[in-house]
Coordinates of C-alpha atoms and ligand atoms in Angstrom, one line a residue:
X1 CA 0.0 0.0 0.0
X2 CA 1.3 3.4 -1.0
X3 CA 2.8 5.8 1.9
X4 CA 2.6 9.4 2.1
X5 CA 5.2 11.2 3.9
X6 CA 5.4 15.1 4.6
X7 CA 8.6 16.5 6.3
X8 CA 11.9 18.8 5.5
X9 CA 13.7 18.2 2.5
X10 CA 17.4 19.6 3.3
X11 CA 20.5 20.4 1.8
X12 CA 22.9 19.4 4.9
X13 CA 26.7 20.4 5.5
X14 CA 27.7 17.7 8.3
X15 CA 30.6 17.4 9.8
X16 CA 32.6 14.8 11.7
X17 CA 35.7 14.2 13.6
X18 CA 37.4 13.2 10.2
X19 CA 35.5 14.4 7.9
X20 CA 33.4 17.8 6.7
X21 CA 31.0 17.5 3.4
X22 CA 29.3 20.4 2.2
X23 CA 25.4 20.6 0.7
X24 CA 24.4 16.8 0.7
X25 CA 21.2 15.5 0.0
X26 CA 19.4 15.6 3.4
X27 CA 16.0 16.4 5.4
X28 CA 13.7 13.9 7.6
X29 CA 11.2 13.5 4.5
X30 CA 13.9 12.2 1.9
X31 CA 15.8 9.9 4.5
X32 CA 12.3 8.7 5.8
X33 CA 11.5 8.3 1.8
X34 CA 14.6 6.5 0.9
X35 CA 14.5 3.9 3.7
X36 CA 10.7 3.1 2.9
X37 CA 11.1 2.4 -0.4
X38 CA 12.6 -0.7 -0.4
X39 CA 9.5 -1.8 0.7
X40 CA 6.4 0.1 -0.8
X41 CA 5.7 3.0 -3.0
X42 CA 6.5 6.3 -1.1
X43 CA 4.7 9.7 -2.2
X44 CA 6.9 12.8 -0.8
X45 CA 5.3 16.0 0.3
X46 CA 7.9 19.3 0.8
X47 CA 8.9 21.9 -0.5
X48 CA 12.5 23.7 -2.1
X49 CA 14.0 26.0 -3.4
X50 CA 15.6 27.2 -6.9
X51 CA 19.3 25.9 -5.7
X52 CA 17.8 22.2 -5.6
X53 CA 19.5 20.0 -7.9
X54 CA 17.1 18.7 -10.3
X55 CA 19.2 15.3 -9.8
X56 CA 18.2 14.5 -6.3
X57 CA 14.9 14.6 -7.5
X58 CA 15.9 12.5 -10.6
X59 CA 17.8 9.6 -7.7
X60 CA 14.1 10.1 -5.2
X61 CA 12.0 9.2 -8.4
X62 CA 14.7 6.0 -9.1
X63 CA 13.2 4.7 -5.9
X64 CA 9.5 4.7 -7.0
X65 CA 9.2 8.2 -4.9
X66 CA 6.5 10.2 -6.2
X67 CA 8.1 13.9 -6.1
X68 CA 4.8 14.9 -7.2
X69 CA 4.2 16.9 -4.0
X70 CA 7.9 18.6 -4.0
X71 CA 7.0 22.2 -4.8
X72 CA 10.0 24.2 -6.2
X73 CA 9.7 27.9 -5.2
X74 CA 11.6 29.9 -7.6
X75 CA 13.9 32.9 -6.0
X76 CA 14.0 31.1 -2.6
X77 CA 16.2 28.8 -0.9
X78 CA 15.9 25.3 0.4
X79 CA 16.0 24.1 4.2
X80 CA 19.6 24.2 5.2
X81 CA 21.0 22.3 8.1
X82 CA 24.4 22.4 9.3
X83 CA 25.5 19.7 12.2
X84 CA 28.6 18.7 13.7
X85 CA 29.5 15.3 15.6
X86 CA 32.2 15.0 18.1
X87 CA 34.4 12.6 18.8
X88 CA 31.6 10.3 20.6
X89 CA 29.3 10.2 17.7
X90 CA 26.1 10.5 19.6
X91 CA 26.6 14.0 20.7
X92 CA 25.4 16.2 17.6
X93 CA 25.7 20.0 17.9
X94 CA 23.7 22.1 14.9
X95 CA 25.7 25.0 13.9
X96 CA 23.5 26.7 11.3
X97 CA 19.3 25.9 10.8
X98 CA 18.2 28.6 7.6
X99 CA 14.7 27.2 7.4
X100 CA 14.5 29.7 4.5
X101 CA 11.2 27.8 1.9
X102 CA 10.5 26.1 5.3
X103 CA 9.8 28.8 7.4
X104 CA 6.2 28.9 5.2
X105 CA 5.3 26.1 4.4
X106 CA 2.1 24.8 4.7
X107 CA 1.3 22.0 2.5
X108 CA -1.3 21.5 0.4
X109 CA -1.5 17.9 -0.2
X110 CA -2.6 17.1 -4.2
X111 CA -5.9 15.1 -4.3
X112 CA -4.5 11.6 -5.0
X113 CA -2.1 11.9 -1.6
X114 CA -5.3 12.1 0.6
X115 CA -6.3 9.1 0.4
X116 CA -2.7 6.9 1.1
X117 CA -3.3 4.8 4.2
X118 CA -0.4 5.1 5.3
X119 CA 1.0 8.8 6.4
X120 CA 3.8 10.1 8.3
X121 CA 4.3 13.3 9.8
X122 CA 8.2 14.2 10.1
X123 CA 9.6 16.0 12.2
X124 CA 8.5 19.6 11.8
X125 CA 6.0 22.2 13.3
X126 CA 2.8 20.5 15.4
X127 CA 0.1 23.1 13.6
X128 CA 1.6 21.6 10.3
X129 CA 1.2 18.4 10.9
X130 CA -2.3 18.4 12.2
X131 CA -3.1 20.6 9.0
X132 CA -1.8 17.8 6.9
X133 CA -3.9 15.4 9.5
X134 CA -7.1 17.6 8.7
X135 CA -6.1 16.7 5.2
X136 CA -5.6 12.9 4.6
X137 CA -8.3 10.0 5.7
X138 CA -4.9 7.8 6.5
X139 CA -5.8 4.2 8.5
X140 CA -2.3 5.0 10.4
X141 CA -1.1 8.1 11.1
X142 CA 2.2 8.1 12.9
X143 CA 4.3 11.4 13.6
X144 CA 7.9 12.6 15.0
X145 CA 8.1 15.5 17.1
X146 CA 11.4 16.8 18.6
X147 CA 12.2 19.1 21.8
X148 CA 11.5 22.6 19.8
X149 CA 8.0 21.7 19.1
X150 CA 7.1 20.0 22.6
X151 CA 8.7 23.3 24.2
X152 CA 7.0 25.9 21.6
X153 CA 3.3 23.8 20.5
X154 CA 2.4 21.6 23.3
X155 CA -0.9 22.2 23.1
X156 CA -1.1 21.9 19.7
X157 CA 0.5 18.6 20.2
X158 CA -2.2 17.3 22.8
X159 CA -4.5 17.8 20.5
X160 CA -1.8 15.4 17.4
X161 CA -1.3 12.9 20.0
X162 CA -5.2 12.1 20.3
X163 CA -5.5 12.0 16.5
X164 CA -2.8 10.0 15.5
X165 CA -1.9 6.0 15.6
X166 CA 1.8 5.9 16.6
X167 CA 4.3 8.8 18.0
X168 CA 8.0 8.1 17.2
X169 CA 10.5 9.9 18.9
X170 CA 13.8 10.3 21.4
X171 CA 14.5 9.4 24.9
X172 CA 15.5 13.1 26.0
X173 CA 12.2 14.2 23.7
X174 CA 9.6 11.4 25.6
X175 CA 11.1 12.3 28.7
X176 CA 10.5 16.1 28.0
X177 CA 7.1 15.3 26.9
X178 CA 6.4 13.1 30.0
X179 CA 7.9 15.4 32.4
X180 CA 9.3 12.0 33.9
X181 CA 12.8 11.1 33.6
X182 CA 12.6 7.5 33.8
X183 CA 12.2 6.1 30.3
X184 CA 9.9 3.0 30.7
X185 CA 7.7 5.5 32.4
X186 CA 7.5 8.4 30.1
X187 CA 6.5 5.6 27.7
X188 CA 3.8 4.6 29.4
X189 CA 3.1 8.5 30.1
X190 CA 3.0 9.5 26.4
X191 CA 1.0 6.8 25.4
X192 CA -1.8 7.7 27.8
X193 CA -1.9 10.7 25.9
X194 CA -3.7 9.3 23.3
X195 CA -2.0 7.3 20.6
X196 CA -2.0 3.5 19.7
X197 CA 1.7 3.0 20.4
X198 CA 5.0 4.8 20.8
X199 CA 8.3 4.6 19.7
X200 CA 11.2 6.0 21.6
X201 CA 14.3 6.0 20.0
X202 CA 17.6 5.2 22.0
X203 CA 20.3 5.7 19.5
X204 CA 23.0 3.2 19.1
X205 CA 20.9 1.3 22.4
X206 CA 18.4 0.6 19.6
X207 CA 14.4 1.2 20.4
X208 CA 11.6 0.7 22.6
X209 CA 8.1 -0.2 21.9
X210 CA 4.9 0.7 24.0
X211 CA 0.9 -0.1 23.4
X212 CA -1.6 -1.1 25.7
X213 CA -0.7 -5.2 24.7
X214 CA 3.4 -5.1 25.3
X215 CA 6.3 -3.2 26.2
X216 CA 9.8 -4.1 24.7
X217 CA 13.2 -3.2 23.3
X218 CA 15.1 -4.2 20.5
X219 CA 18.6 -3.4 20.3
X220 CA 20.5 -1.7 17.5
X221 CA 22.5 -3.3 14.9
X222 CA 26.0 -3.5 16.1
X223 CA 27.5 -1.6 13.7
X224 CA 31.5 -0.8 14.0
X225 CA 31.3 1.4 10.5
X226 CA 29.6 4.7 11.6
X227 CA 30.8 7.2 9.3
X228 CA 27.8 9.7 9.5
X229 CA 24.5 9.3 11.9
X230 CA 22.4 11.9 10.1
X231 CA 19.3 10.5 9.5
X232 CA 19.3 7.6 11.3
X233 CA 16.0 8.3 13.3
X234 CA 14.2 8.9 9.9
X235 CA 16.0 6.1 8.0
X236 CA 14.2 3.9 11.2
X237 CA 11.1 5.6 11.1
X238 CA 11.1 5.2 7.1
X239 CA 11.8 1.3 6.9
X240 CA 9.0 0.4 9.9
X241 CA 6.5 2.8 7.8
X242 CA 7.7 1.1 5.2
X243 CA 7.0 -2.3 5.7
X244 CA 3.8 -1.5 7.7
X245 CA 2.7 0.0 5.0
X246 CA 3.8 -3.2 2.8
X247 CA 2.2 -6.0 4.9
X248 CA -1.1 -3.2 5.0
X249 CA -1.7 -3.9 8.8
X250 CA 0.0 -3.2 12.0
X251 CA -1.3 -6.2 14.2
X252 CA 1.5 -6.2 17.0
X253 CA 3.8 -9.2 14.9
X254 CA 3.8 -6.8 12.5
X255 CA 4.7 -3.8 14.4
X256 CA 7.4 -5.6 15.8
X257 CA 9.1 -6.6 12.2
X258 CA 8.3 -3.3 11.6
X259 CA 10.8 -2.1 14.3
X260 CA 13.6 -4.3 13.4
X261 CA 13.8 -3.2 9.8
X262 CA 13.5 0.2 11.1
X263 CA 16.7 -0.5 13.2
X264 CA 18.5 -2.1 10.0
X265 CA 17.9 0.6 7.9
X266 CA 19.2 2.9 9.9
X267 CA 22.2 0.6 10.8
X268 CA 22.9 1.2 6.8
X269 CA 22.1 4.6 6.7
X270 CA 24.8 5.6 9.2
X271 CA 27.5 3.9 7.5
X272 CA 28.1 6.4 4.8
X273 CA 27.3 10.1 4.4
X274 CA 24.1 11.5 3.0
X275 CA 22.2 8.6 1.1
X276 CA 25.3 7.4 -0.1
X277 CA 25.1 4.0 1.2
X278 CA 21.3 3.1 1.7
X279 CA 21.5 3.6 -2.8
X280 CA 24.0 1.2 -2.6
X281 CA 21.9 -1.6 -1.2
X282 CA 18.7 -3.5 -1.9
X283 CA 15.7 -5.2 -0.5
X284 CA 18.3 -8.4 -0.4
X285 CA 21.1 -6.9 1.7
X286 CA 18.5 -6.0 4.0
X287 CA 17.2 -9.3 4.5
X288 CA 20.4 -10.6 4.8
X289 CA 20.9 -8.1 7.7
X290 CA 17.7 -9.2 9.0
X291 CA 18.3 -12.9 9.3
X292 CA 21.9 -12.2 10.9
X293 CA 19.9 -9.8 13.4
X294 CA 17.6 -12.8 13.7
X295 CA 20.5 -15.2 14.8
X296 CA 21.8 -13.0 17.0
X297 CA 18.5 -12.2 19.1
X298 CA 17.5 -15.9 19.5
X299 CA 19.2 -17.9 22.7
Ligands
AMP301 P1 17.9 12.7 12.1 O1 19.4 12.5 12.2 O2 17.2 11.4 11.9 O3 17.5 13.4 13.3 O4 17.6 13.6 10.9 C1 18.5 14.6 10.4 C2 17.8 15.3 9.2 O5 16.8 16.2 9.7 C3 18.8 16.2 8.4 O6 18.9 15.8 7.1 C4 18.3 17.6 8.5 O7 18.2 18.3 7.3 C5 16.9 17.4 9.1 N1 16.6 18.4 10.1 C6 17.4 19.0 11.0 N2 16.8 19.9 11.8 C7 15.5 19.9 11.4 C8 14.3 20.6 11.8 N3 14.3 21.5 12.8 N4 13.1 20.4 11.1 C9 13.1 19.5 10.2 N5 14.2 18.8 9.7 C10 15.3 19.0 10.3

């Protein structure tokens, strides 16, 4: 089943402790994008500016992404991000956020898109979302959210949690939302606020998973080969949309699949820079991953 997906679509500078690249292909919507399409047919809802190379749209569309929702806004800019990463990886610092086409964007999804059953919100501003919400008739709605927006639109985000199926987000972020710090608690917390089931997002300590039915954690992929963790929270959220959106259900077996593709595709995504190594893979190298994950799970 198709899956519609509306978020930031970036040009990123990121640097590392051994290495700085300038203007990569970036934002949550085209990682999220990527990662789901190895799975199902992905329609992509942002917006950019007149300095977007036509061939990242040219590579999206490769990957049976519809860019039929990309507006291009001539004599504007696109969404710039600038990030650096210290010597411990996890600790990310942004130097530079020019929101620039972002900073008014309030989509207007085109009449096919409102009817995907399947729709994420990435991360971006709460009103925004629940505008595209008003929007869609979606069977699953799941969003992101990040500290900014539980700090600045709480209320607005009250109101999301209640309308939505799944919330996917980060320790420090549920715990913020929460106002608790223990984890497995804020968990509980935020899903009392409304939705079917939350993700929280632990980094290289992989992810929990909370509904009414089960609480559990899967761990991350041990990956020794992290060259650039941009985009790993949406290259998770991308392949568990993804193959939700494949099987066309999220009983809890499914939901649980659902999270460890998630978890490979982001272990893939963080091993090269930009989307440079999730186009270098297929639907195979992920299974492969998958049954290795498998193996090492089971005792
Ligand atoms: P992640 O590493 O999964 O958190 O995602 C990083 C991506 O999110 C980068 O490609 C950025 O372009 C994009 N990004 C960074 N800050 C924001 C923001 N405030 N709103 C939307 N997207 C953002």
């Amino acid at each position: 089943m198709p899956l519609l997906v509306v978020g930031s679509v970036a040009l990123d500078s990121v640097e590392t402790p051994s290495e700085t690249r300038e203007n990569l292909l970036g934002g949550s919507a085209v990682y999220f994008s990527f990662a789901a399409s190895f799975f199902t047919p992905v329609r992509l809802v942002g917006v950019v500016g007149e300095d977007w190379p036509q061939e990242h749209t040219k590579l999206l569309e490769s990957r049976n992404i519809d860019t039929a929702g990309l507006a291009i806004r001539p004599g504007a800019k696109t969404f710039f991000w600038r990030g650096k990463y210290h010597d411990d990886m996890n600790i990310r610092e942004t130097l530079q956020l020019d929101l620039n086409v972002m900073a008014d964007f309030d989509p207007v999804l085109p009449e096919p898109f409102r009817r995907c059953p399947f729709l994420f919100l990435a991360n971006g501003s709460t009103k925004i979302q629940l505008r595209v919400l008003d929007q869609c008739t979606a069977t699953l709605a799941v969003a992101d959210t990040m500290d900014h927006w539980i700090s600045t639109e709480r209320e607005e985000l009250t109101e999301l949690l209640g309308r939505i199926g799944g919330l996917v987000l980060n320790d420090s972020e549920a715990k913020l939302l929460a106002e608790e710090e223990n984890v497995v608690r804020a968990g509980h917390r935020v899903l009392e606020m409304g939705p079917q089931f939350v993700v929280i997002k632990k980094g290289e300590h992989g992810a929990m998973f909370f509904s009414r039915h089960e609480t559990y954690v899967l761990p991350a992929y041990p990956t020794a080969d992290v060259v650039d963790p941009t985009g790993a929270g949406d290259s998770f959220a991308g392949g568990m949309m993804g193959y939700l959106a494949e099987q066309g259900n999220f009983e809890p077996k499914t939901l649980k699949e659902a999270m460890a593709y998630g978890i490979l595709a982001a272990s893939f995504a963080v091993e090269d820079f930009s989307l440079d190594r999730l186009r270098k893979i297929d639907r195979s190298d992920l299974e492969r991953r998958m049954e290795e994950y498998r193996r090492m799970l089971s005792f």
